[in-house]
Amino acid sequence: MNVSPAESGQNDILAIAQAWAGEGRKIALATVIETWGSAPRPVGSHLVIDSDGAFMGSVSGGCVEGAVVTEAIDVIGSGKPKVLEFGVADETAWEVGLSCGGRIRVFVEKVG
Amino acid sequence: MDAALLNALNEERFNRRAALLITDLASGAQRLVREADLAGGEDAAHLRQVLLSGKSRTETGDDGERFIEVHLPATKFVIIGAVHISQALAPMAMATGFDVTVIDPRTAFATPERFAGINLIADWPEDVLPDVGLDRWCAFAALTHDPKIDDNALAAALKAECFYVGALGSRKTHAKRLERLSGLGIDADMQARIHAPIGFDIGAQSPAEIAVSVLAEAVAALRGRESKREARG
């Protein structure tokens, strides 16, 4: 049986990316490319972001999505891909990070 | 990512074909590698291993760093026979990540009570298998001991090139089965793909232990770790 975007629903981020691009939205795709320690989402997890900051999917348990969205909007503008790295959150420095203690790398690219 | 590349990747995914998306992390350059493209070439054997592992990974080589994103179709496990072994095998296979379907036309066996939480179809395999959709990313086990129920389904699984095809029964039973399958147009090469007696030899006694041996054999076949087997008969 074929899995169509309609059937796979909100979990098929690549299908959503194709649909959003088809609607003419300017979008970027973020992908977890490497993890260390107790990373919340496995390698290959996706987040799709549009130029208005709307997003679907996840690259962490919600810890770094905000920062990835900001970078993604930048990437949509420049067209240049980026590799982001996030480590343990440092509360005193108010950095964006992973509270679970893991470390992840995220590749962000424009689609289209 | 180029929009056309994304569409091509999704085309593979929606049609249940395995593919790799390879990204050069420095430049962002990407290419789609379909499973069918992995026939030869120096990188092909390595990429094939990565593909079968099912795990996306970043690697550093002479050309810099690249991310290999693995896209495998969801694996199914189709079990013919709502028997005691299936009652153990179905939940174990689900826990392992297979999309499980149990098929048996005998309504005394195929009851929701015996298969709570399992996708169970109380009908003849030949009538429902076209909808279930056997393909290369499907494991198949015929467990009824009844040729009327097992044989046609086995032939269908072999023709669909299911990555694992197992059939319950002794060597003697299996020899008779192969004679019948010849009559259904299954040649010697296809017959040799059947795992029978079914399951790894772990000395399994109980239905649950047999289920473990069948599931282990199916996982080994999926991950390309299958030991070389003598032609069976």
Coordinates of C-alpha atoms in Angstrom, one line a residue, chain A residues 71-112:
Chain A
E71 CA 18.2 30.4 11.8
A72 CA 16.0 28.8 9.2
I73 CA 14.3 32.1 8.3
D74 CA 17.9 33.4 7.8
V75 CA 18.7 30.5 5.5
I76 CA 15.5 31.0 3.5
G77 CA 16.8 34.6 2.9
S78 CA 20.4 33.8 2.1
G79 CA 19.9 30.4 0.4
K80 CA 23.1 29.2 2.1
P81 CA 22.8 26.0 4.2
K82 CA 24.1 26.0 7.7
V83 CA 25.2 23.4 10.3
L84 CA 24.0 24.3 13.8
E85 CA 25.3 22.7 17.0
F86 CA 23.5 22.6 20.3
G87 CA 24.8 21.4 23.6
V88 CA 23.8 21.4 27.2
A89 CA 21.7 24.4 28.3
D90 CA 23.7 26.9 30.4
E91 CA 21.0 28.6 32.5
T92 CA 23.3 31.3 33.8
A93 CA 24.2 32.4 30.3
W94 CA 20.6 32.1 29.0
E95 CA 21.9 30.1 26.1
V96 CA 19.6 27.9 24.0
G97 CA 20.5 24.3 24.7
L98 CA 19.3 20.8 25.5
S99 CA 18.2 20.4 29.1
C100 CA 18.6 16.7 28.8
G101 CA 22.4 17.0 28.6
G102 CA 22.8 15.7 25.1
R103 CA 24.4 17.4 22.1
I104 CA 23.0 17.6 18.5
R105 CA 24.0 18.9 15.1
V106 CA 21.3 20.2 12.8
F107 CA 21.7 20.8 9.1
V108 CA 19.4 23.6 7.8
E109 CA 18.8 24.1 4.1
K110 CA 16.5 26.1 1.9
V111 CA 14.0 24.0 -0.2
G112 CA 13.3 25.1 -3.7

